[in-house]
Coordinates of C-alpha atoms in Angstrom, one line a residue:
Chain A
M2 CA 152.2 -176.6 71.5
V3 CA 151.0 -174.0 73.8
T4 CA 147.8 -175.1 75.5
P5 CA 145.4 -172.1 75.3
T6 CA 145.9 -171.6 78.9
T7 CA 143.1 -171.8 81.3
G8 CA 140.6 -173.9 79.5
R9 CA 136.9 -173.9 79.2
D10 CA 135.9 -174.8 82.7
L11 CA 136.9 -171.3 83.6
A12 CA 133.4 -169.9 83.3
T13 CA 132.4 -172.0 86.3
V14 CA 135.4 -170.7 88.2
G15 CA 134.5 -167.2 87.3
G16 CA 131.2 -167.3 89.0
P17 CA 127.8 -166.6 87.4
G18 CA 127.6 -165.7 83.7
R19 CA 127.6 -167.2 80.3
G20 CA 131.2 -167.3 79.5
P21 CA 134.3 -165.2 79.8
L22 CA 133.5 -161.5 79.4
L23 CA 137.0 -160.8 78.3
E24 CA 139.1 -163.3 76.4
I25 CA 142.7 -162.3 75.7
S26 CA 144.6 -164.8 73.4
H27 CA 148.2 -164.7 72.5
L28 CA 148.5 -161.0 73.1
S29 CA 151.9 -159.6 72.3
V30 CA 153.0 -155.9 72.7
R31 CA 156.2 -154.6 71.2
L32 CA 158.1 -151.5 72.1
R33 CA 159.9 -149.8 69.2
M34 CA 163.4 -149.0 70.3
R35 CA 166.3 -147.5 68.3
S36 CA 168.1 -150.8 68.8
G37 CA 165.1 -152.7 67.4
P38 CA 161.7 -153.9 68.7
I39 CA 161.5 -155.3 72.3
T40 CA 158.7 -157.6 73.3
V41 CA 157.3 -156.4 76.6
V42 CA 154.1 -158.5 76.6
D43 CA 154.8 -162.0 75.2
D44 CA 152.0 -164.3 74.1
V45 CA 149.7 -163.5 77.1
S46 CA 146.3 -165.3 77.3
L47 CA 143.8 -164.6 80.0
E48 CA 140.1 -164.8 80.6
I49 CA 137.9 -162.9 82.9
G50 CA 134.4 -164.2 83.7
S51 CA 131.5 -161.9 84.3
G52 CA 131.5 -160.8 87.9
E53 CA 135.0 -162.2 88.4
I54 CA 138.0 -160.5 89.9
L55 CA 141.2 -161.5 88.3
G56 CA 144.5 -160.4 89.9
L57 CA 147.5 -159.8 87.7
V58 CA 150.7 -159.8 89.8
G59 CA 154.3 -159.2 89.0
E60 CA 157.2 -157.0 89.7
S61 CA 157.6 -153.6 88.1
G62 CA 158.4 -153.9 84.4
C63 CA 157.0 -157.4 84.0
G64 CA 154.4 -156.1 81.4
K65 CA 151.3 -156.0 83.5
S66 CA 150.5 -152.4 82.9
M67 CA 151.3 -152.7 79.2
T68 CA 148.8 -155.6 79.1
A69 CA 146.1 -153.4 80.6
L70 CA 146.9 -150.5 78.3
A71 CA 146.8 -152.8 75.3
I72 CA 143.3 -154.0 76.3
M73 CA 142.2 -150.3 76.3
R74 CA 144.3 -149.6 73.2
L75 CA 145.9 -146.8 75.1
L76 CA 149.5 -147.9 74.7
P77 CA 152.1 -145.2 74.6
E78 CA 153.2 -144.0 71.2
A79 CA 156.3 -146.2 71.1
A80 CA 154.4 -149.4 71.8
E81 CA 152.2 -151.4 69.5
I82 CA 150.2 -154.6 69.6
A83 CA 152.2 -157.1 67.7
G84 CA 149.7 -159.9 67.7
G85 CA 146.9 -161.7 69.4
S86 CA 143.3 -160.7 70.1
V87 CA 141.3 -159.2 72.9
L88 CA 137.7 -160.3 72.8
L89 CA 135.2 -158.4 74.8
D90 CA 131.9 -160.4 74.5
G91 CA 133.2 -161.7 71.2
E92 CA 134.2 -158.3 69.8
D93 CA 138.0 -158.0 69.0
L94 CA 139.3 -154.8 70.6
V95 CA 142.6 -155.2 68.8
R96 CA 140.9 -154.8 65.4
T97 CA 138.1 -152.5 66.2
K98 CA 137.9 -149.0 64.7
P99 CA 139.1 -146.0 66.7
E100 CA 135.7 -144.4 67.1
R101 CA 134.1 -147.7 68.2
M102 CA 137.0 -148.1 70.6
R103 CA 136.3 -144.7 72.0
Q104 CA 132.7 -145.8 72.7
I105 CA 133.9 -148.9 74.4
R106 CA 136.4 -147.0 76.7
G107 CA 134.5 -145.8 79.7
A108 CA 131.2 -147.3 78.7
E109 CA 132.1 -151.0 78.7
V110 CA 135.7 -151.1 80.0
A111 CA 136.7 -148.5 82.5
M112 CA 140.1 -148.0 84.1
V113 CA 141.5 -146.5 87.2
F114 CA 145.2 -145.7 87.7
Q115 CA 147.9 -145.7 90.3
E116 CA 148.3 -142.0 90.9
P117 CA 144.8 -140.6 91.7
M118 CA 146.1 -137.1 92.2
T119 CA 147.8 -136.7 88.9
S120 CA 145.2 -138.8 87.0
L121 CA 142.5 -136.2 87.4
D122 CA 142.6 -133.0 85.4
P123 CA 143.8 -130.3 87.8
A124 CA 142.0 -127.5 85.9
F125 CA 138.4 -128.9 86.2
T126 CA 136.3 -129.6 89.2
V127 CA 135.8 -133.3 90.0
G128 CA 132.1 -133.0 89.4
H129 CA 132.7 -131.7 86.0
Q130 CA 135.0 -134.6 85.2
V131 CA 132.5 -137.2 86.3
V132 CA 129.7 -135.5 84.4
E133 CA 132.0 -135.5 81.3
A134 CA 132.3 -139.3 81.6
V135 CA 128.5 -139.6 81.4
R136 CA 128.2 -137.2 78.5
A137 CA 131.0 -138.9 76.5
H138 CA 128.6 -141.8 76.0
E139 CA 125.1 -140.7 76.5
K140 CA 123.2 -137.8 75.2
V141 CA 121.5 -136.8 78.4
S142 CA 120.8 -133.4 79.9
R143 CA 123.1 -131.7 82.4
A144 CA 120.6 -132.3 85.2
V145 CA 120.4 -136.1 84.4
S146 CA 124.2 -136.5 84.2
L147 CA 124.6 -134.5 87.4
R148 CA 122.2 -136.9 89.2
R149 CA 124.0 -139.9 87.8
A150 CA 127.3 -138.4 89.0
E151 CA 125.8 -137.8 92.4
E152 CA 124.6 -141.5 92.6
S153 CA 128.0 -142.7 91.6
F154 CA 129.7 -140.5 94.2
E155 CA 127.4 -142.0 96.8
R156 CA 128.0 -145.5 95.6
V157 CA 131.7 -145.2 96.1
G158 CA 131.2 -143.8 99.6
I159 CA 131.9 -140.1 99.1
P160 CA 129.9 -138.3 101.7
K161 CA 128.0 -135.1 100.7
P162 CA 128.5 -135.6 97.0
R163 CA 127.1 -132.2 96.0
E164 CA 129.6 -130.4 98.1
R165 CA 132.5 -132.3 96.6
F166 CA 131.4 -131.6 93.1
D167 CA 132.9 -128.1 93.0
A168 CA 136.2 -129.2 94.5
Y169 CA 139.4 -129.3 92.4
P170 CA 141.5 -132.5 92.6
H171 CA 144.2 -130.7 94.7
Q172 CA 141.6 -129.9 97.3
L173 CA 140.9 -133.6 98.0
S174 CA 143.0 -136.2 99.7
G175 CA 144.6 -139.1 97.7
G176 CA 142.0 -141.6 99.0
L177 CA 139.1 -139.3 98.1
C178 CA 140.6 -138.7 94.6
Q179 CA 140.8 -142.4 94.1
R180 CA 137.1 -142.7 95.0
V181 CA 136.4 -139.9 92.5
M182 CA 138.3 -141.9 89.9
L183 CA 136.2 -145.0 90.8
A184 CA 133.0 -142.9 90.7
M185 CA 134.0 -141.7 87.3
A186 CA 134.9 -145.2 86.1
L187 CA 131.6 -146.6 87.3
V188 CA 129.2 -143.8 86.4
T189 CA 128.6 -145.3 83.0
S190 CA 128.1 -148.9 84.4
P191 CA 130.9 -150.6 82.6
R192 CA 131.1 -154.4 82.6
L193 CA 134.8 -154.5 83.2
L194 CA 137.0 -152.4 85.4
I195 CA 140.7 -152.4 84.9
A196 CA 142.4 -151.3 88.1
D197 CA 146.1 -150.6 87.6
E198 CA 147.7 -150.5 91.1
P199 CA 144.8 -148.3 92.4
T200 CA 145.9 -148.6 96.0
T201 CA 149.6 -148.4 95.7
A202 CA 149.8 -144.7 96.3
L203 CA 147.4 -144.8 99.2
D204 CA 148.1 -145.6 102.9
V205 CA 147.1 -148.9 104.3
T206 CA 143.8 -148.0 106.0
I207 CA 142.5 -146.3 102.8
Q208 CA 143.8 -149.2 100.8
A209 CA 141.7 -151.6 102.9
Q210 CA 138.6 -149.4 102.4
I211 CA 139.1 -149.3 98.6
L212 CA 139.5 -153.1 98.5
E213 CA 136.2 -153.6 100.5
L214 CA 134.5 -151.1 98.2
I215 CA 135.6 -153.0 95.0
K216 CA 134.4 -156.3 96.5
Q217 CA 131.1 -154.8 97.4
L218 CA 130.7 -153.2 93.9
R219 CA 131.4 -156.5 92.3
T220 CA 128.6 -158.1 94.1
E221 CA 126.2 -155.2 93.6
L222 CA 126.9 -154.6 89.9
N223 CA 128.2 -158.0 88.8
L224 CA 131.3 -156.1 87.8
S225 CA 134.3 -157.9 86.4
V226 CA 137.6 -156.6 87.6
L227 CA 141.2 -156.9 86.3
W228 CA 143.2 -156.0 89.4
I229 CA 146.8 -155.3 88.7
S230 CA 149.3 -155.1 91.5
H231 CA 152.9 -155.9 92.4
D232 CA 151.7 -156.9 95.9
F233 CA 150.6 -160.5 96.2
G234 CA 149.2 -159.7 99.6
V235 CA 146.7 -157.2 98.2
V236 CA 145.7 -159.4 95.4
S237 CA 145.2 -162.4 97.6
E238 CA 142.6 -160.4 99.6
I239 CA 140.5 -159.4 96.6
A240 CA 141.0 -161.7 93.6
D241 CA 139.1 -164.9 92.8
R242 CA 141.9 -166.0 90.5
V243 CA 145.4 -164.8 90.1
A244 CA 147.7 -164.6 87.1
V245 CA 151.4 -164.2 87.8
M246 CA 153.5 -162.4 85.2
Y247 CA 157.2 -162.5 84.9
A248 CA 159.4 -160.8 82.2
G249 CA 156.4 -160.3 79.8
E250 CA 154.7 -163.7 80.1
I251 CA 152.3 -165.5 82.3
V252 CA 154.2 -168.0 84.5
E253 CA 151.3 -169.2 86.6
I254 CA 147.6 -168.8 86.7
G255 CA 145.0 -170.4 89.0
E256 CA 142.5 -169.9 91.8
T257 CA 143.7 -167.6 94.5
S258 CA 143.2 -169.8 97.6
H259 CA 144.7 -172.7 95.7
M260 CA 147.7 -170.8 94.6
L261 CA 148.3 -169.4 98.0
G262 CA 148.3 -172.8 99.6
A263 CA 150.2 -174.7 96.9
P264 CA 152.0 -172.5 94.4
R265 CA 153.7 -174.5 91.6
H266 CA 156.0 -172.0 89.9
R267 CA 159.0 -171.1 92.0
Y268 CA 158.6 -167.4 91.2
T269 CA 155.0 -167.6 92.6
R270 CA 156.2 -169.2 95.7
A271 CA 158.9 -166.6 96.2
L272 CA 156.3 -163.8 95.7
I273 CA 154.0 -165.4 98.3
D274 CA 156.9 -165.9 100.7
S275 CA 157.7 -162.3 100.5
I276 CA 154.3 -161.2 101.7
P277 CA 155.0 -159.6 105.1
G278 CA 153.7 -161.5 108.0
R279 CA 153.3 -164.8 106.3
G280 CA 156.6 -166.3 107.3
E281 CA 157.6 -167.2 110.9
P282 CA 157.0 -164.3 113.3
R283 CA 159.8 -161.9 113.7
S284 CA 161.8 -163.5 110.9
L285 CA 163.5 -161.3 108.3
L286 CA 161.3 -160.3 105.4
R287 CA 162.0 -162.7 102.5
T288 CA 163.0 -161.2 99.2
I289 CA 163.8 -162.5 95.8
P290 CA 167.5 -162.0 94.9
G291 CA 168.4 -160.3 91.6
Q292 CA 166.2 -158.3 89.2
V293 CA 163.8 -158.8 86.4
P294 CA 165.9 -159.3 83.3
D295 CA 166.0 -156.4 80.8
P296 CA 163.4 -157.1 78.0
G297 CA 166.3 -156.9 75.5
A298 CA 168.4 -159.5 77.3
R299 CA 166.2 -162.3 78.5
P300 CA 167.7 -165.7 79.2
A301 CA 167.1 -168.2 76.4
G302 CA 165.6 -170.8 78.7
C303 CA 163.4 -170.1 81.6
R304 CA 163.3 -166.3 82.2
F305 CA 163.3 -166.8 85.9
S306 CA 166.2 -169.3 86.0
P307 CA 169.0 -166.9 87.0
R308 CA 167.0 -166.0 90.1
C309 CA 165.5 -169.4 90.8
D310 CA 166.4 -171.3 94.0
A311 CA 166.1 -174.8 92.4
P312 CA 167.1 -174.7 88.8
V313 CA 167.6 -178.0 86.9
S314 CA 169.7 -178.5 83.8
E315 CA 166.9 -177.7 81.2
C316 CA 166.1 -174.4 82.8
E317 CA 168.9 -172.5 81.2
L318 CA 168.3 -174.0 77.7
I319 CA 164.7 -174.7 77.1
H320 CA 162.0 -172.1 77.5
P321 CA 159.2 -173.9 79.5
E322 CA 155.7 -174.0 78.0
L323 CA 152.6 -173.2 80.0
R324 CA 151.3 -176.5 81.3
A325 CA 147.6 -176.9 82.1
E326 CA 146.6 -178.8 85.2
R327 CA 143.4 -180.6 85.7
D328 CA 142.1 -178.0 88.2
A329 CA 142.2 -175.3 85.5
S330 CA 145.4 -173.9 86.8
S331 CA 148.5 -173.8 84.7
F332 CA 152.2 -172.9 85.2
R333 CA 155.4 -172.6 83.3
C334 CA 158.2 -174.5 85.1
H335 CA 160.6 -177.4 84.5
N336 CA 161.0 -178.1 88.2
P337 CA 157.7 -177.1 89.9
V338 CA 157.1 -177.0 93.6
A339 CA 155.8 -180.4 94.5
Chain B
M10 CA 142.5 -110.6 95.5
I11 CA 142.2 -107.1 96.9
R12 CA 145.6 -107.4 98.5
F13 CA 147.0 -108.6 95.1
V14 CA 145.6 -105.6 93.3
L15 CA 146.8 -103.3 96.0
S16 CA 150.4 -104.5 96.1
R17 CA 150.6 -104.3 92.3
G18 CA 149.2 -100.8 92.5
I19 CA 151.8 -99.6 95.0
R20 CA 154.5 -101.2 92.9
A21 CA 153.2 -99.4 89.7
A22 CA 153.2 -96.1 91.5
L23 CA 156.8 -96.5 92.5
I24 CA 157.7 -97.4 89.0
F25 CA 156.0 -94.2 87.8
V26 CA 157.9 -92.0 90.1
V27 CA 161.3 -93.5 89.1
A28 CA 160.4 -93.4 85.5
S29 CA 159.2 -89.8 85.5
V30 CA 162.5 -88.7 86.9
A31 CA 164.5 -90.7 84.4
V32 CA 162.4 -89.5 81.5
C33 CA 162.5 -85.8 82.5
Y34 CA 166.2 -85.9 83.3
G35 CA 167.2 -88.1 80.4
L36 CA 165.6 -85.9 77.8
R37 CA 167.4 -82.8 79.1
V38 CA 170.9 -84.2 79.4
A39 CA 170.7 -85.5 75.8
P40 CA 172.7 -83.2 73.6
G41 CA 170.8 -80.6 71.5
S42 CA 167.8 -78.6 72.6
L43 CA 164.4 -77.7 71.3
A44 CA 165.7 -74.1 70.9
D45 CA 168.4 -75.3 68.4
I46 CA 165.7 -76.9 66.3
V47 CA 163.0 -74.2 66.1
T48 CA 165.2 -71.1 66.0
N49 CA 166.6 -69.3 63.0
P50 CA 170.3 -70.3 62.7
L51 CA 171.3 -66.7 61.7
N52 CA 170.5 -65.0 65.0
R53 CA 170.6 -68.1 67.1
A54 CA 172.4 -67.0 70.2
F55 CA 169.8 -64.4 71.1
A56 CA 166.8 -66.4 70.0
V57 CA 167.8 -69.5 71.9
K58 CA 168.2 -67.6 75.1
D59 CA 164.9 -65.8 74.7
L60 CA 163.0 -69.1 73.9
E61 CA 164.6 -70.9 76.8
E62 CA 163.6 -68.2 79.2
R63 CA 160.0 -68.2 77.9
L64 CA 159.7 -72.0 78.3
G65 CA 161.6 -72.2 81.5
L66 CA 164.3 -74.4 80.0
D67 CA 167.0 -72.2 81.7
E68 CA 165.8 -73.4 85.1
P69 CA 167.7 -76.2 86.8
V70 CA 166.4 -79.7 85.8
I71 CA 165.1 -80.3 89.2
V72 CA 162.9 -77.3 89.1
Q73 CA 161.6 -78.2 85.7
Y74 CA 160.8 -81.7 87.0
F75 CA 158.6 -80.4 89.8
V76 CA 156.9 -78.1 87.5
F77 CA 156.2 -81.1 85.2
V78 CA 154.9 -83.2 88.1
R79 CA 152.7 -80.3 89.3
N80 CA 151.2 -79.8 85.9
I81 CA 150.6 -83.5 85.4
M82 CA 148.9 -83.8 88.7
G83 CA 146.6 -81.0 87.6
G84 CA 145.8 -82.9 84.4
D85 CA 147.8 -80.5 82.3
F86 CA 150.2 -82.3 79.9
G87 CA 151.1 -79.1 78.1
V88 CA 151.3 -78.1 74.5
S89 CA 153.7 -79.2 71.8
F90 CA 156.4 -76.5 71.4
I91 CA 156.5 -77.3 67.7
S92 CA 153.0 -77.9 66.4
N93 CA 151.1 -76.1 69.2
R94 CA 148.7 -79.1 69.5
S95 CA 147.8 -80.0 73.0
V96 CA 149.6 -83.1 74.3
T97 CA 146.3 -84.5 75.4
E98 CA 145.0 -84.4 71.9
I99 CA 148.2 -86.0 70.5
I100 CA 147.9 -88.8 73.1
A101 CA 144.2 -89.3 72.2
T102 CA 144.5 -89.5 68.4
G103 CA 147.9 -91.3 68.5
G104 CA 146.6 -93.7 71.2
L105 CA 143.6 -94.6 69.1
N106 CA 145.7 -95.3 66.1
T107 CA 148.2 -97.4 68.1
L108 CA 145.3 -99.2 69.7
K109 CA 144.0 -100.1 66.3
L110 CA 147.3 -101.3 65.1
G111 CA 148.3 -103.1 68.3
G112 CA 144.8 -104.7 68.5
A113 CA 145.0 -105.9 64.9
A114 CA 148.5 -107.4 65.6
A115 CA 147.4 -109.1 68.9
I116 CA 144.3 -110.5 67.2
L117 CA 146.4 -111.7 64.3
T118 CA 148.9 -113.3 66.7
Y119 CA 146.3 -115.3 68.7
F120 CA 144.2 -116.3 65.8
I121 CA 147.2 -117.7 64.0
S122 CA 149.4 -119.0 66.8
V123 CA 146.9 -120.7 69.1
P124 CA 145.1 -123.0 66.7
L125 CA 148.2 -123.7 64.7
G126 CA 150.2 -124.5 67.9
I127 CA 147.5 -126.8 69.2
M128 CA 147.3 -128.6 65.9
A129 CA 151.0 -128.9 65.7
A130 CA 151.2 -130.5 69.2
A131 CA 148.3 -132.8 68.5
R132 CA 149.9 -134.1 65.3
R133 CA 153.5 -134.1 66.2
N134 CA 155.9 -134.5 63.2
S135 CA 153.1 -134.1 60.7
V136 CA 153.1 -131.6 57.8
I137 CA 151.2 -129.1 60.0
D138 CA 153.8 -129.4 62.7
Q139 CA 156.8 -129.0 60.5
G140 CA 155.2 -126.2 58.5
S141 CA 154.3 -124.3 61.7
M142 CA 157.8 -124.7 63.0
L143 CA 159.2 -123.3 59.8
I144 CA 156.9 -120.3 60.3
A145 CA 158.2 -120.0 63.8
V146 CA 161.8 -120.1 62.8
L147 CA 161.3 -117.5 60.1
G148 CA 159.3 -115.2 62.3
M149 CA 162.0 -115.2 64.9
A150 CA 164.9 -114.9 62.5
I151 CA 163.8 -112.1 60.3
P152 CA 164.0 -108.6 62.0
N153 CA 160.8 -106.7 61.7
F154 CA 162.2 -103.7 59.9
F155 CA 163.6 -106.0 57.2
L156 CA 160.4 -108.0 57.0
A157 CA 158.7 -104.6 56.5
I158 CA 160.9 -103.8 53.5
L159 CA 160.3 -107.2 52.0
L160 CA 156.5 -107.0 52.4
V161 CA 156.3 -103.4 51.1
R162 CA 158.4 -104.4 48.1
L163 CA 156.2 -107.3 47.3
F164 CA 152.7 -106.2 48.2
A165 CA 152.9 -102.5 47.7
V166 CA 155.5 -102.0 44.9
E167 CA 155.3 -105.1 42.8
L168 CA 151.7 -106.4 43.3
R169 CA 150.2 -103.0 44.2
W170 CA 147.6 -104.7 46.5
L171 CA 148.2 -102.7 49.6
P172 CA 149.4 -99.2 50.4
A173 CA 153.1 -98.9 51.4
A174 CA 152.5 -96.4 54.2
G175 CA 150.2 -94.0 55.9
Q176 CA 146.9 -94.2 57.6
G177 CA 143.5 -95.0 56.3
G178 CA 141.2 -98.0 56.3
I179 CA 141.8 -101.6 57.0
K180 CA 144.1 -101.9 54.0
H181 CA 146.6 -99.5 55.6
L182 CA 146.6 -101.7 58.7
I183 CA 147.4 -105.0 57.1
L184 CA 151.1 -104.7 56.4
P185 CA 152.1 -102.9 59.6
A186 CA 150.0 -105.4 61.7
V187 CA 151.6 -108.4 60.1
V188 CA 155.1 -106.9 60.6
L189 CA 154.3 -106.0 64.2
A190 CA 152.9 -109.4 64.9
A191 CA 155.5 -111.6 63.1
E192 CA 157.8 -112.2 66.0
A193 CA 154.9 -112.6 68.5
I194 CA 153.2 -115.2 66.2
A195 CA 156.5 -117.1 66.0
I196 CA 157.2 -117.2 69.8
N197 CA 153.6 -117.8 70.8
L198 CA 153.3 -120.6 68.3
R199 CA 156.3 -122.4 69.8
L200 CA 155.0 -121.7 73.3
V201 CA 151.5 -123.0 72.6
R202 CA 152.9 -126.1 70.9
A203 CA 155.4 -126.9 73.7
S204 CA 152.9 -126.2 76.5
V205 CA 150.2 -128.4 74.9
L206 CA 152.7 -131.2 74.2
E207 CA 153.8 -131.1 77.8
Q208 CA 150.2 -131.5 78.9
L209 CA 149.5 -134.3 76.5
S210 CA 152.1 -136.4 78.3
R211 CA 150.4 -136.0 81.6
D212 CA 148.5 -138.8 83.5
Y213 CA 145.2 -137.1 83.4
I214 CA 145.2 -137.2 79.6
R215 CA 145.3 -141.0 79.8
T216 CA 142.4 -140.9 82.2
L217 CA 140.3 -138.8 79.8
R218 CA 141.0 -141.2 77.0
A219 CA 140.2 -144.1 79.3
K220 CA 136.7 -142.7 80.0
G221 CA 136.0 -142.3 76.3
A222 CA 136.4 -138.6 75.9
S223 CA 136.9 -137.7 72.2
E224 CA 140.3 -136.8 71.0
R225 CA 139.1 -133.4 70.1
R226 CA 137.9 -132.8 73.6
V227 CA 141.1 -134.2 75.1
V228 CA 143.3 -131.8 73.0
W229 CA 141.2 -128.7 72.5
I230 CA 139.6 -128.5 75.9
H231 CA 141.6 -130.3 78.5
A232 CA 145.2 -130.1 77.2
F233 CA 144.7 -126.6 76.0
R234 CA 143.0 -125.4 79.2
N235 CA 146.0 -126.7 81.2
A236 CA 148.5 -125.3 78.7
L237 CA 147.0 -121.8 79.1
P238 CA 148.9 -120.3 82.2
P239 CA 152.3 -119.8 80.4
V240 CA 150.5 -118.6 77.3
I241 CA 148.6 -116.0 79.3
T242 CA 151.7 -114.9 81.2
F243 CA 153.5 -114.5 78.0
G244 CA 150.6 -112.5 76.6
G245 CA 151.6 -109.7 78.9
V246 CA 155.2 -109.8 77.8
M247 CA 154.0 -110.0 74.2
L248 CA 151.7 -106.9 74.4
R249 CA 154.6 -105.1 76.0
T250 CA 156.9 -106.0 73.2
L251 CA 154.3 -105.1 70.6
L252 CA 154.1 -101.7 72.3
G253 CA 157.8 -101.3 72.0
Y254 CA 157.9 -102.4 68.4
T255 CA 155.4 -99.7 67.5
L256 CA 158.4 -97.3 67.8
V257 CA 160.0 -99.1 64.8
V258 CA 157.0 -100.2 62.8
E259 CA 155.0 -97.0 63.0
V260 CA 158.0 -95.0 61.8
I261 CA 158.7 -97.4 58.9
F262 CA 155.1 -97.2 57.8
R263 CA 154.7 -93.5 58.7
Y264 CA 151.7 -94.6 60.8
P265 CA 150.6 -91.7 63.1
G266 CA 150.4 -93.6 66.4
L267 CA 152.0 -93.1 69.7
G268 CA 155.3 -94.8 68.6
F269 CA 155.6 -92.5 65.6
E270 CA 154.8 -89.4 67.8
L271 CA 157.3 -90.4 70.5
V272 CA 160.2 -90.9 68.1
D273 CA 159.3 -87.7 66.3
S274 CA 159.1 -85.6 69.5
V275 CA 162.3 -87.0 70.9
L276 CA 164.2 -86.2 67.7
K277 CA 162.8 -82.6 67.8
R278 CA 163.4 -82.3 71.5
D279 CA 159.7 -81.5 71.9
Y280 CA 160.0 -82.0 75.7
A281 CA 156.3 -81.8 76.7
V282 CA 155.2 -84.3 74.1
A283 CA 158.1 -86.7 74.6
Q284 CA 157.8 -86.7 78.4
A285 CA 154.1 -87.4 78.3
L286 CA 154.3 -90.1 75.6
A287 CA 157.2 -91.8 77.4
L288 CA 155.0 -92.0 80.5
V289 CA 152.1 -93.3 78.4
F290 CA 154.4 -96.1 77.2
I291 CA 155.5 -96.8 80.7
A292 CA 151.9 -96.9 81.8
G293 CA 151.3 -99.4 79.0
V294 CA 154.1 -101.6 80.2
V295 CA 153.0 -101.6 83.8
L296 CA 149.4 -102.3 82.8
F297 CA 150.3 -105.2 80.6
N298 CA 152.5 -106.7 83.3
F299 CA 149.6 -106.4 85.7
L300 CA 147.2 -108.0 83.3
A301 CA 149.7 -110.9 82.7
D302 CA 149.9 -111.5 86.5
L303 CA 146.2 -111.2 86.9
G304 CA 145.6 -113.6 84.0
H305 CA 148.0 -116.1 85.4
H306 CA 146.4 -115.8 88.8
L307 CA 142.9 -116.5 87.4
A308 CA 144.0 -119.3 85.0
E309 CA 145.6 -121.5 87.7
P310 CA 143.2 -122.8 90.3
R311 CA 146.0 -123.5 92.8
I312 CA 147.5 -120.0 92.6
R313 CA 144.0 -118.5 92.7
E314 CA 143.4 -120.2 96.0
R315 CA 146.7 -119.3 97.6
G316 CA 145.9 -115.7 96.6
A317 CA 142.5 -115.8 98.2
A318 CA 143.9 -117.3 101.4
G319 CA 146.9 -115.1 101.8

């Protein structure tokens, strides 16, 4: 029996608010392939409280982006939601009608992406694109939407907003484009922001600025954030709680500080150990040997077992269930780190 | 921008010089002469010589060329040796007719291929998509002179809905315009579809959907706007091709436009008319190429900027 992951006491973990804003239960996403369907997101359950930042970490291809796109119902054509539910304030996004979903996108759940330069329409000015986000949801005059866009630009720290309005994306730097993306996402005051590797394409100083900005906006707007990254280092700086994904499933979830200090799953520990600068000084960068198994050829037992540094006999045979701990964390391992 | 126009202008002038030589020389080295056609076969030898002297056709080609250039510079295109109409008048009336026919064909092309191409891309593999691709294949596979025969047979001979040939009102324009546009519709349809499809796979489309833009906005405004540059560039090629096809289509439908006049004057070795009309066609081609470049320039913000800077 799968314990419905994180448990009820999460709301308190998540900070102020009534209950979880977003409640994902047993979400599965399938990819239709010629050789048959492949499950890329496998029975994922997550909760995000209001004003909480949840980090979702994992290597490329572990299903974290697919999870995000499934929440938005923006999966690529070949992918489909195979089961589960995504409750936003009690409304199931998996079953909602397309037009209602369009209203939710942007207005209630906004998203920013990894590549800020290609994620903006090259043929329209950035001002136009932000104004368009307002007018997709509210019937307001051009002047009002312009003022809102200007406020949003100021909020994300774009100096001289009016002057930037008429710029095309290619005239701005990557960091500035990502701020425009954020301004566009926040202009409609959504309650949840999904950030899919928003700093990966940016250099480190810009990355730090964006992280600060997100934290600040969370406090100012009581924004909930799902922060997706392959970089545990980045996530540990921003997230209240972290969910670690491996080969399509959650392998560990818990409070960030707690997990950093005492990871239980061996994959989590390996990820934390590979954060540069955390090991002994001047030691070699730690890496995890091997690769994420192909979704079509996952091991029958624990999916991490072929790469694990301490497998026991069950690991190869029995797929471990997610075990809930008393402190509202849970993990999926036969031989956890003590 | 000024530099852009200027460089194209110089290039166009060069093309004109080369083309005028080719036209003038080419017509005269072709076997047969105006004199053979207009003179009485019984006392031909004397008459031909007399006529050639009068018209200056006995001069070396190079002398004739410079006479031609001097006259053109002075705005004098000459007179038809055969009908005695002034060439300027032939260009004006024929040009107006060709403009009507070509305009109708261009309007037909865009009004059919653009919306259909966008719909086909937005609903890939739907009935609309497959139907429009069938139209595209047929339009490209059937040669226009053959299509003309089929359509005349059906709509003029069998159904008697439309006139088979000649010039008149809108009714006379329909068949030639459809025949003239058929290939352009087919190619443009595929181009619009492919270009919109490519745009629909871009990252920014996902961003638009993520901010809640309606599907109609995503496809018809954003994807289409970004799909435009190749369509505009092809527009120049297309207009140029349409102009070329008027030579065939106007003759088939006996439609008195520039194409018809050019073919007629070449066959009759009516040098003054043929030379002038050939230059008009070349001017058309140069103009359409320029418009295509200009359109491409304006449609793409990045190129526009580079042009402004450089």
